[in-house]
Each structure stands twice: as C-alpha cells, then as structure tokens.
mmJSON file of the N, C-alpha and C atoms, coordinates in Angstrom:
{"data_MODEL":{"atom_site":{
"group_PDB":["ATOM","ATOM","ATOM","ATOM","ATOM","ATOM","ATOM","ATOM","ATOM","ATOM","ATOM","ATOM","ATOM","ATOM","ATOM","ATOM","ATOM","ATOM","ATOM","ATOM","ATOM","ATOM","ATOM","ATOM","ATOM","ATOM","ATOM","ATOM","ATOM","ATOM","ATOM","ATOM","ATOM","ATOM","ATOM","ATOM","ATOM","ATOM","ATOM","ATOM","ATOM","ATOM","ATOM","ATOM","ATOM","ATOM","ATOM","ATOM","ATOM","ATOM","ATOM","ATOM","ATOM","ATOM","ATOM","ATOM","ATOM","ATOM","ATOM","ATOM","ATOM","ATOM","ATOM","ATOM","ATOM","ATOM","ATOM","ATOM","ATOM","ATOM","ATOM","ATOM","ATOM","ATOM","ATOM","ATOM","ATOM","ATOM","ATOM","ATOM","ATOM","ATOM","ATOM","ATOM","ATOM","ATOM","ATOM","ATOM","ATOM","ATOM","ATOM","ATOM","ATOM","ATOM","ATOM","ATOM","ATOM","ATOM","ATOM","ATOM","ATOM","ATOM","ATOM","ATOM","ATOM","ATOM","ATOM","ATOM","ATOM","ATOM","ATOM","ATOM","ATOM","ATOM","ATOM","ATOM","ATOM","ATOM","ATOM","ATOM","ATOM","ATOM","ATOM","ATOM","ATOM","ATOM","ATOM","ATOM","ATOM","ATOM","ATOM","ATOM","ATOM","ATOM","ATOM","ATOM","ATOM","ATOM","ATOM","ATOM","ATOM","ATOM","ATOM","ATOM","ATOM","ATOM","ATOM","ATOM","ATOM","ATOM","ATOM","ATOM","ATOM","ATOM","ATOM","ATOM","ATOM","ATOM","ATOM","ATOM","ATOM","ATOM","ATOM","ATOM","ATOM","ATOM","ATOM","ATOM","ATOM","ATOM","ATOM","ATOM","ATOM","ATOM","ATOM","ATOM","ATOM","ATOM","ATOM","ATOM","ATOM","ATOM","ATOM","ATOM","ATOM","ATOM","ATOM","ATOM","ATOM","ATOM","ATOM","ATOM","ATOM","ATOM","ATOM","ATOM","ATOM","ATOM","ATOM","ATOM","ATOM","ATOM","ATOM","ATOM"],
"id":[1,2,3,4,5,6,7,8,9,10,11,12,13,14,15,16,17,18,19,20,21,22,23,24,25,26,27,28,29,30,31,32,33,34,35,36,37,38,39,40,41,42,43,44,45,46,47,48,49,50,51,52,53,54,55,56,57,58,59,60,61,62,63,64,65,66,67,68,69,70,71,72,73,74,75,76,77,78,79,80,81,82,83,84,85,86,87,88,89,90,91,92,93,94,95,96,97,98,99,100,101,102,103,104,105,106,107,108,109,110,111,112,113,114,115,116,117,118,119,120,121,122,123,124,125,126,127,128,129,130,131,132,133,134,135,136,137,138,139,140,141,142,143,144,145,146,147,148,149,150,151,152,153,154,155,156,157,158,159,160,161,162,163,164,165,166,167,168,169,170,171,172,173,174,175,176,177,178,179,180,181,182,183,184,185,186,187,188,189,190,191,192,193,194,195,196,197,198,199,200,201,202,203,204],
"type_symbol":["N","C","C","N","C","C","N","C","C","N","C","C","N","C","C","N","C","C","N","C","C","N","C","C","N","C","C","N","C","C","N","C","C","N","C","C","N","C","C","N","C","C","N","C","C","N","C","C","N","C","C","N","C","C","N","C","C","N","C","C","N","C","C","N","C","C","N","C","C","N","C","C","N","C","C","N","C","C","N","C","C","N","C","C","N","C","C","N","C","C","N","C","C","N","C","C","N","C","C","N","C","C","N","C","C","N","C","C","N","C","C","N","C","C","N","C","C","N","C","C","N","C","C","N","C","C","N","C","C","N","C","C","N","C","C","N","C","C","N","C","C","N","C","C","N","C","C","N","C","C","N","C","C","N","C","C","N","C","C","N","C","C","N","C","C","N","C","C","N","C","C","N","C","C","N","C","C","N","C","C","N","C","C","N","C","C","N","C","C","N","C","C","N","C","C","N","C","C","N","C","C","N","C","C"],
"label_atom_id":["N","CA","C","N","CA","C","N","CA","C","N","CA","C","N","CA","C","N","CA","C","N","CA","C","N","CA","C","N","CA","C","N","CA","C","N","CA","C","N","CA","C","N","CA","C","N","CA","C","N","CA","C","N","CA","C","N","CA","C","N","CA","C","N","CA","C","N","CA","C","N","CA","C","N","CA","C","N","CA","C","N","CA","C","N","CA","C","N","CA","C","N","CA","C","N","CA","C","N","CA","C","N","CA","C","N","CA","C","N","CA","C","N","CA","C","N","CA","C","N","CA","C","N","CA","C","N","CA","C","N","CA","C","N","CA","C","N","CA","C","N","CA","C","N","CA","C","N","CA","C","N","CA","C","N","CA","C","N","CA","C","N","CA","C","N","CA","C","N","CA","C","N","CA","C","N","CA","C","N","CA","C","N","CA","C","N","CA","C","N","CA","C","N","CA","C","N","CA","C","N","CA","C","N","CA","C","N","CA","C","N","CA","C","N","CA","C","N","CA","C","N","CA","C","N","CA","C","N","CA","C","N","CA","C","N","CA","C"],
"label_alt_id":[null,null,null,null,null,null,null,null,null,null,null,null,null,null,null,null,null,null,null,null,null,null,null,null,null,null,null,null,null,null,null,null,null,null,null,null,null,null,null,null,null,null,null,null,null,null,null,null,null,null,null,null,null,null,null,null,null,null,null,null,null,null,null,null,null,null,null,null,null,null,null,null,null,null,null,null,null,null,null,null,null,null,null,null,null,null,null,null,null,null,null,null,null,null,null,null,null,null,null,null,null,null,null,null,null,null,null,null,null,null,null,null,null,null,null,null,null,null,null,null,null,null,null,null,null,null,null,null,null,null,null,null,null,null,null,null,null,null,null,null,null,null,null,null,null,null,null,null,null,null,null,null,null,null,null,null,null,null,null,null,null,null,null,null,null,null,null,null,null,null,null,null,null,null,null,null,null,null,null,null,null,null,null,null,null,null,null,null,null,null,null,null,null,null,null,null,null,null,null,null,null,null,null,null],
"label_comp_id":["MET","MET","MET","SER","SER","SER","THR","THR","THR","GLU","GLU","GLU","GLN","GLN","GLN","GLN","GLN","GLN","GLY","GLY","GLY","LYS","LYS","LYS","ARG","ARG","ARG","ARG","ARG","ARG","ARG","ARG","ARG","ARG","ARG","ARG","ARG","ARG","ARG","LYS","LYS","LYS","LYS","LYS","LYS","ASP","ASP","ASP","TYR","TYR","TYR","ARG","ARG","ARG","CYS","CYS","CYS","HIS","HIS","HIS","CYS","CYS","CYS","CYS","CYS","CYS","GLN","GLN","GLN","ALA","ALA","ALA","GLU","GLU","GLU","LYS","LYS","LYS","PRO","PRO","PRO","PHE","PHE","PHE","CYS","CYS","CYS","TRP","TRP","TRP","SER","SER","SER","CYS","CYS","CYS","VAL","VAL","VAL","CYS","CYS","CYS","GLY","GLY","GLY","PHE","PHE","PHE","GLU","GLU","GLU","ILE","ILE","ILE","CYS","CYS","CYS","PRO","PRO","PRO","GLU","GLU","GLU","CYS","CYS","CYS","PHE","PHE","PHE","GLU","GLU","GLU","GLU","GLU","GLU","ASN","ASN","ASN","LYS","LYS","LYS","TRP","TRP","TRP","GLY","GLY","GLY","ILE","ILE","ILE","SER","SER","SER","ASN","ASN","ASN","GLY","GLY","GLY","PRO","PRO","PRO","THR","THR","THR","TRP","TRP","TRP","ILE","ILE","ILE","CYS","CYS","CYS","PRO","PRO","PRO","ASP","ASP","ASP","CYS","CYS","CYS","GLU","GLU","GLU","ARG","ARG","ARG","ILE","ILE","ILE","HIS","HIS","HIS","MET","MET","MET","MET","MET","MET","GLU","GLU","GLU"],
"label_asym_id":["A","A","A","A","A","A","A","A","A","A","A","A","A","A","A","A","A","A","A","A","A","A","A","A","A","A","A","A","A","A","A","A","A","A","A","A","A","A","A","A","A","A","A","A","A","A","A","A","A","A","A","A","A","A","A","A","A","A","A","A","A","A","A","A","A","A","A","A","A","A","A","A","A","A","A","A","A","A","A","A","A","A","A","A","A","A","A","A","A","A","A","A","A","A","A","A","A","A","A","A","A","A","A","A","A","A","A","A","A","A","A","A","A","A","A","A","A","A","A","A","A","A","A","A","A","A","A","A","A","A","A","A","A","A","A","A","A","A","A","A","A","A","A","A","A","A","A","A","A","A","A","A","A","A","A","A","A","A","A","A","A","A","A","A","A","A","A","A","A","A","A","A","A","A","A","A","A","A","A","A","A","A","A","A","A","A","A","A","A","A","A","A","A","A","A","A","A","A","A","A","A","A","A","A"],
"label_entity_id":["1","1","1","1","1","1","1","1","1","1","1","1","1","1","1","1","1","1","1","1","1","1","1","1","1","1","1","1","1","1","1","1","1","1","1","1","1","1","1","1","1","1","1","1","1","1","1","1","1","1","1","1","1","1","1","1","1","1","1","1","1","1","1","1","1","1","1","1","1","1","1","1","1","1","1","1","1","1","1","1","1","1","1","1","1","1","1","1","1","1","1","1","1","1","1","1","1","1","1","1","1","1","1","1","1","1","1","1","1","1","1","1","1","1","1","1","1","1","1","1","1","1","1","1","1","1","1","1","1","1","1","1","1","1","1","1","1","1","1","1","1","1","1","1","1","1","1","1","1","1","1","1","1","1","1","1","1","1","1","1","1","1","1","1","1","1","1","1","1","1","1","1","1","1","1","1","1","1","1","1","1","1","1","1","1","1","1","1","1","1","1","1","1","1","1","1","1","1","1","1","1","1","1","1"],
"label_seq_id":[1,1,1,2,2,2,3,3,3,4,4,4,5,5,5,6,6,6,7,7,7,8,8,8,9,9,9,10,10,10,11,11,11,12,12,12,13,13,13,14,14,14,15,15,15,16,16,16,17,17,17,18,18,18,19,19,19,20,20,20,21,21,21,22,22,22,23,23,23,24,24,24,25,25,25,26,26,26,27,27,27,28,28,28,29,29,29,30,30,30,31,31,31,32,32,32,33,33,33,34,34,34,35,35,35,36,36,36,37,37,37,38,38,38,39,39,39,40,40,40,41,41,41,42,42,42,43,43,43,44,44,44,45,45,45,46,46,46,47,47,47,48,48,48,49,49,49,50,50,50,51,51,51,52,52,52,53,53,53,54,54,54,55,55,55,56,56,56,57,57,57,58,58,58,59,59,59,60,60,60,61,61,61,62,62,62,63,63,63,64,64,64,65,65,65,66,66,66,67,67,67,68,68,68],
"pdbx_PDB_ins_code":[null,null,null,null,null,null,null,null,null,null,null,null,null,null,null,null,null,null,null,null,null,null,null,null,null,null,null,null,null,null,null,null,null,null,null,null,null,null,null,null,null,null,null,null,null,null,null,null,null,null,null,null,null,null,null,null,null,null,null,null,null,null,null,null,null,null,null,null,null,null,null,null,null,null,null,null,null,null,null,null,null,null,null,null,null,null,null,null,null,null,null,null,null,null,null,null,null,null,null,null,null,null,null,null,null,null,null,null,null,null,null,null,null,null,null,null,null,null,null,null,null,null,null,null,null,null,null,null,null,null,null,null,null,null,null,null,null,null,null,null,null,null,null,null,null,null,null,null,null,null,null,null,null,null,null,null,null,null,null,null,null,null,null,null,null,null,null,null,null,null,null,null,null,null,null,null,null,null,null,null,null,null,null,null,null,null,null,null,null,null,null,null,null,null,null,null,null,null,null,null,null,null,null,null],
"Cartn_x":[11.088,9.657,9.301,8.361,7.971,7.132,6.996,6.195,4.729,4.273,2.886,2.67,3.633,3.533,3.617,4.445,4.566,3.266,2.56,1.287,0.214,0.28,-0.729,-0.411,0.82,1.247,0.584,0.019,-0.646,-0.079,-0.155,0.268,-0.816,-0.387,-1.334,-1.707,-2.999,-3.448,-3.355,-2.832,-2.744,-4.167,-4.419,-5.78,-6.29,-5.439,-5.888,-4.766,-5.162,-4.22,-4.453,-3.418,-3.559,-2.935,-3.762,-3.309,-2.343,-1.217,-0.238,-0.683,-1.656,-2.127,-3.234,-4.314,-5.465,-5.459,-4.525,-4.369,-5.567,-6.485,-7.657,-7.335,-7.972,-7.843,-8.782,-8.274,-9.031,-8.926,-9.892,-9.793,-8.763,-8.374,-7.377,-6.586,-5.299,-4.43,-3.413,-2.997,-1.852,-0.659,0.218,1.309,2.657,3.684,5.061,5.794,6.857,7.617,8.286,8.461,9.072,8.1,6.808,5.813,4.822,5.06,4.136,2.818,1.693,0.361,-0.5,-1.272,-2.163,-3.495,-4.592,-5.921,-6.335,-7.276,-7.701,-8.202,-8.871,-9.376,-8.232,-7.249,-6.097,-5.241,-5.176,-4.414,-4.99,-6.33,-6.967,-6.677,-6.696,-6.413,-4.964,-4.051,-2.623,-2.05,-2.915,-2.483,-1.542,-1.789,-0.97,0.497,0.793,2.169,2.856,2.066,2.703,2.445,1.624,1.301,1.414,1.818,1.864,1.137,0.038,-0.737,-0.661,0.063,0.085,1.03,1.768,2.694,2.473,2.92,2.96,4.296,4.762,6.069,5.858,6.453,6.341,7.002,6.286,6.875,7.945,7.978,8.983,10.308,10.261,11.507,11.732,10.769,10.843,10.896,10.415,10.295,9.137,9.26,8.221,7.371,6.06,5.118,4.152,3.821,2.8,1.441,0.452,-0.89,-1.541,-2.119,-2.718,-4.21],
"Cartn_y":[4.558,4.4,3.037,3.031,1.772,0.926,-0.357,-1.25,-0.831,-0.233,0.239,1.388,2.308,3.418,2.935,1.931,1.399,0.755,0.089,-0.541,0.467,1.659,2.696,3.504,3.42,4.182,3.616,4.478,4.042,4.773,4.082,4.722,5.676,6.739,7.679,7.208,7.168,6.765,7.952,7.694,8.721,9.116,10.387,10.849,10.5,10.558,10.23,9.547,8.82,8.098,8.526,8.476,8.752,7.59,6.887,5.732,6.179,5.506,5.847,5.424,4.522,4.063,4.955,5.127,5.896,7.351,7.718,9.072,9.563,8.665,9.058,9.017,9.927,9.881,8.811,7.962,6.825,6.781,6.14,5.995,4.949,4.036,3.015,2.679,2.484,1.973,1.048,0.027,-0.769,0.155,0.201,1.171,0.509,1.12,0.693,1.825,1.504,2.532,3.517,3.134,4.039,5.124,4.974,5.969,5.494,4.345,3.805,3.426,3.786,3.458,2.984,1.916,1.394,1.031,1.485,1.231,-0.224,-0.752,-2.14,-2.451,-1.503,-1.723,-1.883,-0.99,-1.082,-2.29,-2.634,-3.807,-5.059,-5.186,-6.352,-6.41,-5.252,-5.205,-5.593,-5.267,-5.494,-6.638,-7.408,-8.484,-9.472,-9.753,-10.707,-10.296,-9.008,-8.538,-8.213,-8.045,-7.631,-8.576,-9.603,-10.488,-11.951,-12.768,-14.206,-14.935,-14.39,-15.009,-14.2,-14.701,-13.996,-12.797,-12.543,-11.408,-10.548,-9.296,-8.434,-7.716,-7.405,-6.778,-5.357,-4.402,-3.003,-2.83,-2.274,-2.097,-1.002,-0.113,0.952,0.5,-0.136,-0.472,-1.974,-2.784,-4.247,-4.855,-4.12,-4.706,-5.685,-6.73,-7.753,-7.453,-7.458,-7.166,-8.324,-8.623,-9.622,-8.927,-9.608,-9.067,-9.404,-8.421,-8.635,-8.54],
"Cartn_z":[26.21,26.169,26.774,27.679,28.318,27.373,27.701,26.852,26.858,27.961,28.018,27.029,26.96,26.021,24.586,24.315,22.97,22.528,23.438,23.109,22.751,23.32,23.056,21.807,21.346,20.178,18.925,18.12,16.899,15.694,14.575,13.331,12.87,12.285,11.702,10.315,10.023,8.702,7.762,6.605,5.576,5.184,5.015,4.764,3.371,2.387,1.034,0.267,-0.712,-1.562,-3.002,-3.811,-5.242,-5.987,-6.75,-7.51,-8.608,-8.726,-9.749,-11.147,-11.221,-12.533,-13.089,-12.318,-12.815,-12.352,-11.479,-10.952,-10.132,-9.763,-8.978,-7.492,-6.73,-5.28,-4.763,-3.884,-3.368,-1.845,-1.189,0.276,0.689,-0.226,0.069,-1.185,-1.021,-2.082,-1.451,-2.195,-1.778,-1.933,-0.933,-0.93,-0.68,-1.225,-1.013,-0.298,0.422,1.125,0.163,-1.09,-2.071,-2.538,-2.192,-2.566,-3.611,-4.209,-5.205,-4.536,-5.147,-4.642,-5.799,-5.556,-6.586,-5.939,-6.54,-5.989,-6.26,-5.493,-5.678,-7.098,-7.734,-9.09,-10.09,-10.034,-10.934,-10.587,-9.295,-8.886,-9.54,-9.543,-10.164,-11.663,-12.327,-13.762,-14.072,-13.161,-13.394,-12.572,-11.942,-11.053,-11.746,-13.008,-13.755,-13.783,-13.698,-13.813,-12.498,-11.412,-10.163,-8.995,-9.177,-8.061,-8.46,-7.48,-7.71,-6.579,-6.136,-5.059,-3.785,-2.77,-1.481,-1.436,-2.498,-2.513,-3.748,-3.665,-4.853,-4.856,-6.059,-6.245,-6.766,-6.085,-6.497,-7.866,-8.841,-10.167,-10.21,-9.213,-9.195,-8.592,-7.407,-6.717,-6.561,-6.975,-6.954,-5.549,-4.544,-3.205,-3.203,-2.407,-2.3,-1.07,-1.24,-0.153,0.026,1.271,1.575,1.531,0.967,0.948,2.285,2.921,4.233,4.165],
"occupancy":[1.0,1.0,1.0,1.0,1.0,1.0,1.0,1.0,1.0,1.0,1.0,1.0,1.0,1.0,1.0,1.0,1.0,1.0,1.0,1.0,1.0,1.0,1.0,1.0,1.0,1.0,1.0,1.0,1.0,1.0,1.0,1.0,1.0,1.0,1.0,1.0,1.0,1.0,1.0,1.0,1.0,1.0,1.0,1.0,1.0,1.0,1.0,1.0,1.0,1.0,1.0,1.0,1.0,1.0,1.0,1.0,1.0,1.0,1.0,1.0,1.0,1.0,1.0,1.0,1.0,1.0,1.0,1.0,1.0,1.0,1.0,1.0,1.0,1.0,1.0,1.0,1.0,1.0,1.0,1.0,1.0,1.0,1.0,1.0,1.0,1.0,1.0,1.0,1.0,1.0,1.0,1.0,1.0,1.0,1.0,1.0,1.0,1.0,1.0,1.0,1.0,1.0,1.0,1.0,1.0,1.0,1.0,1.0,1.0,1.0,1.0,1.0,1.0,1.0,1.0,1.0,1.0,1.0,1.0,1.0,1.0,1.0,1.0,1.0,1.0,1.0,1.0,1.0,1.0,1.0,1.0,1.0,1.0,1.0,1.0,1.0,1.0,1.0,1.0,1.0,1.0,1.0,1.0,1.0,1.0,1.0,1.0,1.0,1.0,1.0,1.0,1.0,1.0,1.0,1.0,1.0,1.0,1.0,1.0,1.0,1.0,1.0,1.0,1.0,1.0,1.0,1.0,1.0,1.0,1.0,1.0,1.0,1.0,1.0,1.0,1.0,1.0,1.0,1.0,1.0,1.0,1.0,1.0,1.0,1.0,1.0,1.0,1.0,1.0,1.0,1.0,1.0,1.0,1.0,1.0,1.0,1.0,1.0,1.0,1.0,1.0,1.0,1.0,1.0],
"B_iso_or_equiv":[0.0,0.0,0.0,0.0,0.0,0.0,0.0,0.0,0.0,0.0,0.0,0.0,0.0,0.0,0.0,0.0,0.0,0.0,0.0,0.0,0.0,0.0,0.0,0.0,0.0,0.0,0.0,0.0,0.0,0.0,0.0,0.0,0.0,0.0,0.0,0.0,0.0,0.0,0.0,0.0,0.0,0.0,0.0,0.0,0.0,0.0,0.0,0.0,0.0,0.0,0.0,0.0,0.0,0.0,0.0,0.0,0.0,0.0,0.0,0.0,0.0,0.0,0.0,0.0,0.0,0.0,0.0,0.0,0.0,0.0,0.0,0.0,0.0,0.0,0.0,0.0,0.0,0.0,0.0,0.0,0.0,0.0,0.0,0.0,0.0,0.0,0.0,0.0,0.0,0.0,0.0,0.0,0.0,0.0,0.0,0.0,0.0,0.0,0.0,0.0,0.0,0.0,0.0,0.0,0.0,0.0,0.0,0.0,0.0,0.0,0.0,0.0,0.0,0.0,0.0,0.0,0.0,0.0,0.0,0.0,0.0,0.0,0.0,0.0,0.0,0.0,0.0,0.0,0.0,0.0,0.0,0.0,0.0,0.0,0.0,0.0,0.0,0.0,0.0,0.0,0.0,0.0,0.0,0.0,0.0,0.0,0.0,0.0,0.0,0.0,0.0,0.0,0.0,0.0,0.0,0.0,0.0,0.0,0.0,0.0,0.0,0.0,0.0,0.0,0.0,0.0,0.0,0.0,0.0,0.0,0.0,0.0,0.0,0.0,0.0,0.0,0.0,0.0,0.0,0.0,0.0,0.0,0.0,0.0,0.0,0.0,0.0,0.0,0.0,0.0,0.0,0.0,0.0,0.0,0.0,0.0,0.0,0.0,0.0,0.0,0.0,0.0,0.0,0.0],
"pdbx_formal_charge":[null,null,null,null,null,null,null,null,null,null,null,null,null,null,null,null,null,null,null,null,null,null,null,null,null,null,null,null,null,null,null,null,null,null,null,null,null,null,null,null,null,null,null,null,null,null,null,null,null,null,null,null,null,null,null,null,null,null,null,null,null,null,null,null,null,null,null,null,null,null,null,null,null,null,null,null,null,null,null,null,null,null,null,null,null,null,null,null,null,null,null,null,null,null,null,null,null,null,null,null,null,null,null,null,null,null,null,null,null,null,null,null,null,null,null,null,null,null,null,null,null,null,null,null,null,null,null,null,null,null,null,null,null,null,null,null,null,null,null,null,null,null,null,null,null,null,null,null,null,null,null,null,null,null,null,null,null,null,null,null,null,null,null,null,null,null,null,null,null,null,null,null,null,null,null,null,null,null,null,null,null,null,null,null,null,null,null,null,null,null,null,null,null,null,null,null,null,null,null,null,null,null,null,null],
"auth_seq_id":[1,1,1,2,2,2,3,3,3,4,4,4,5,5,5,6,6,6,7,7,7,8,8,8,9,9,9,10,10,10,11,11,11,12,12,12,13,13,13,14,14,14,15,15,15,16,16,16,17,17,17,18,18,18,19,19,19,20,20,20,21,21,21,22,22,22,23,23,23,24,24,24,25,25,25,26,26,26,27,27,27,28,28,28,29,29,29,30,30,30,31,31,31,32,32,32,33,33,33,34,34,34,35,35,35,36,36,36,37,37,37,38,38,38,39,39,39,40,40,40,41,41,41,42,42,42,43,43,43,44,44,44,45,45,45,46,46,46,47,47,47,48,48,48,49,49,49,50,50,50,51,51,51,52,52,52,53,53,53,54,54,54,55,55,55,56,56,56,57,57,57,58,58,58,59,59,59,60,60,60,61,61,61,62,62,62,63,63,63,64,64,64,65,65,65,66,66,66,67,67,67,68,68,68],
"auth_comp_id":["MET","MET","MET","SER","SER","SER","THR","THR","THR","GLU","GLU","GLU","GLN","GLN","GLN","GLN","GLN","GLN","GLY","GLY","GLY","LYS","LYS","LYS","ARG","ARG","ARG","ARG","ARG","ARG","ARG","ARG","ARG","ARG","ARG","ARG","ARG","ARG","ARG","LYS","LYS","LYS","LYS","LYS","LYS","ASP","ASP","ASP","TYR","TYR","TYR","ARG","ARG","ARG","CYS","CYS","CYS","HIS","HIS","HIS","CYS","CYS","CYS","CYS","CYS","CYS","GLN","GLN","GLN","ALA","ALA","ALA","GLU","GLU","GLU","LYS","LYS","LYS","PRO","PRO","PRO","PHE","PHE","PHE","CYS","CYS","CYS","TRP","TRP","TRP","SER","SER","SER","CYS","CYS","CYS","VAL","VAL","VAL","CYS","CYS","CYS","GLY","GLY","GLY","PHE","PHE","PHE","GLU","GLU","GLU","ILE","ILE","ILE","CYS","CYS","CYS","PRO","PRO","PRO","GLU","GLU","GLU","CYS","CYS","CYS","PHE","PHE","PHE","GLU","GLU","GLU","GLU","GLU","GLU","ASN","ASN","ASN","LYS","LYS","LYS","TRP","TRP","TRP","GLY","GLY","GLY","ILE","ILE","ILE","SER","SER","SER","ASN","ASN","ASN","GLY","GLY","GLY","PRO","PRO","PRO","THR","THR","THR","TRP","TRP","TRP","ILE","ILE","ILE","CYS","CYS","CYS","PRO","PRO","PRO","ASP","ASP","ASP","CYS","CYS","CYS","GLU","GLU","GLU","ARG","ARG","ARG","ILE","ILE","ILE","HIS","HIS","HIS","MET","MET","MET","MET","MET","MET","GLU","GLU","GLU"],
"auth_asym_id":["A","A","A","A","A","A","A","A","A","A","A","A","A","A","A","A","A","A","A","A","A","A","A","A","A","A","A","A","A","A","A","A","A","A","A","A","A","A","A","A","A","A","A","A","A","A","A","A","A","A","A","A","A","A","A","A","A","A","A","A","A","A","A","A","A","A","A","A","A","A","A","A","A","A","A","A","A","A","A","A","A","A","A","A","A","A","A","A","A","A","A","A","A","A","A","A","A","A","A","A","A","A","A","A","A","A","A","A","A","A","A","A","A","A","A","A","A","A","A","A","A","A","A","A","A","A","A","A","A","A","A","A","A","A","A","A","A","A","A","A","A","A","A","A","A","A","A","A","A","A","A","A","A","A","A","A","A","A","A","A","A","A","A","A","A","A","A","A","A","A","A","A","A","A","A","A","A","A","A","A","A","A","A","A","A","A","A","A","A","A","A","A","A","A","A","A","A","A","A","A","A","A","A","A"],
"auth_atom_id":["N","CA","C","N","CA","C","N","CA","C","N","CA","C","N","CA","C","N","CA","C","N","CA","C","N","CA","C","N","CA","C","N","CA","C","N","CA","C","N","CA","C","N","CA","C","N","CA","C","N","CA","C","N","CA","C","N","CA","C","N","CA","C","N","CA","C","N","CA","C","N","CA","C","N","CA","C","N","CA","C","N","CA","C","N","CA","C","N","CA","C","N","CA","C","N","CA","C","N","CA","C","N","CA","C","N","CA","C","N","CA","C","N","CA","C","N","CA","C","N","CA","C","N","CA","C","N","CA","C","N","CA","C","N","CA","C","N","CA","C","N","CA","C","N","CA","C","N","CA","C","N","CA","C","N","CA","C","N","CA","C","N","CA","C","N","CA","C","N","CA","C","N","CA","C","N","CA","C","N","CA","C","N","CA","C","N","CA","C","N","CA","C","N","CA","C","N","CA","C","N","CA","C","N","CA","C","N","CA","C","N","CA","C","N","CA","C","N","CA","C","N","CA","C","N","CA","C","N","CA","C","N","CA","C","N","CA","C"],
"pdbx_PDB_model_num":[1,1,1,1,1,1,1,1,1,1,1,1,1,1,1,1,1,1,1,1,1,1,1,1,1,1,1,1,1,1,1,1,1,1,1,1,1,1,1,1,1,1,1,1,1,1,1,1,1,1,1,1,1,1,1,1,1,1,1,1,1,1,1,1,1,1,1,1,1,1,1,1,1,1,1,1,1,1,1,1,1,1,1,1,1,1,1,1,1,1,1,1,1,1,1,1,1,1,1,1,1,1,1,1,1,1,1,1,1,1,1,1,1,1,1,1,1,1,1,1,1,1,1,1,1,1,1,1,1,1,1,1,1,1,1,1,1,1,1,1,1,1,1,1,1,1,1,1,1,1,1,1,1,1,1,1,1,1,1,1,1,1,1,1,1,1,1,1,1,1,1,1,1,1,1,1,1,1,1,1,1,1,1,1,1,1,1,1,1,1,1,1,1,1,1,1,1,1,1,1,1,1,1,1]
}}}
C-alpha cells in the first residue's frame, strides 16, 4: 500500500456503545481494546478509582490509556 493510500484510509467509527457500568447505549464511551466501555457520566462518577489525571486504567485488563 502506498503512503498516499495509507493517508486516505480511515478507521470506521463504531455505531453504538454500551456502557459496562450503567448498561445504557451511548453515542460515545471511553473504550479499551479488551472490550470494556464506560460512558463519560459513569467515568466521572468512578474517576477516583480508574484515573490519575492524564491517564485511565481499564478495570478489566489493567491497560493504561491516555485521555485524548
């Protein structure tokens, strides 16, 4: 694949998300590659346990993610 083709390639956005905490379908959730998803509202409620500022740690697999 040429560099021009790579530049045009885009990721497909997932159509819907389901928060693992509140089980509600949301237009956006923070997601981990293991499949864990948490909506912004639940993230704020649980921030004390999963975030230390610029990063958050997945409670399922303990991967560290940068907040973007």
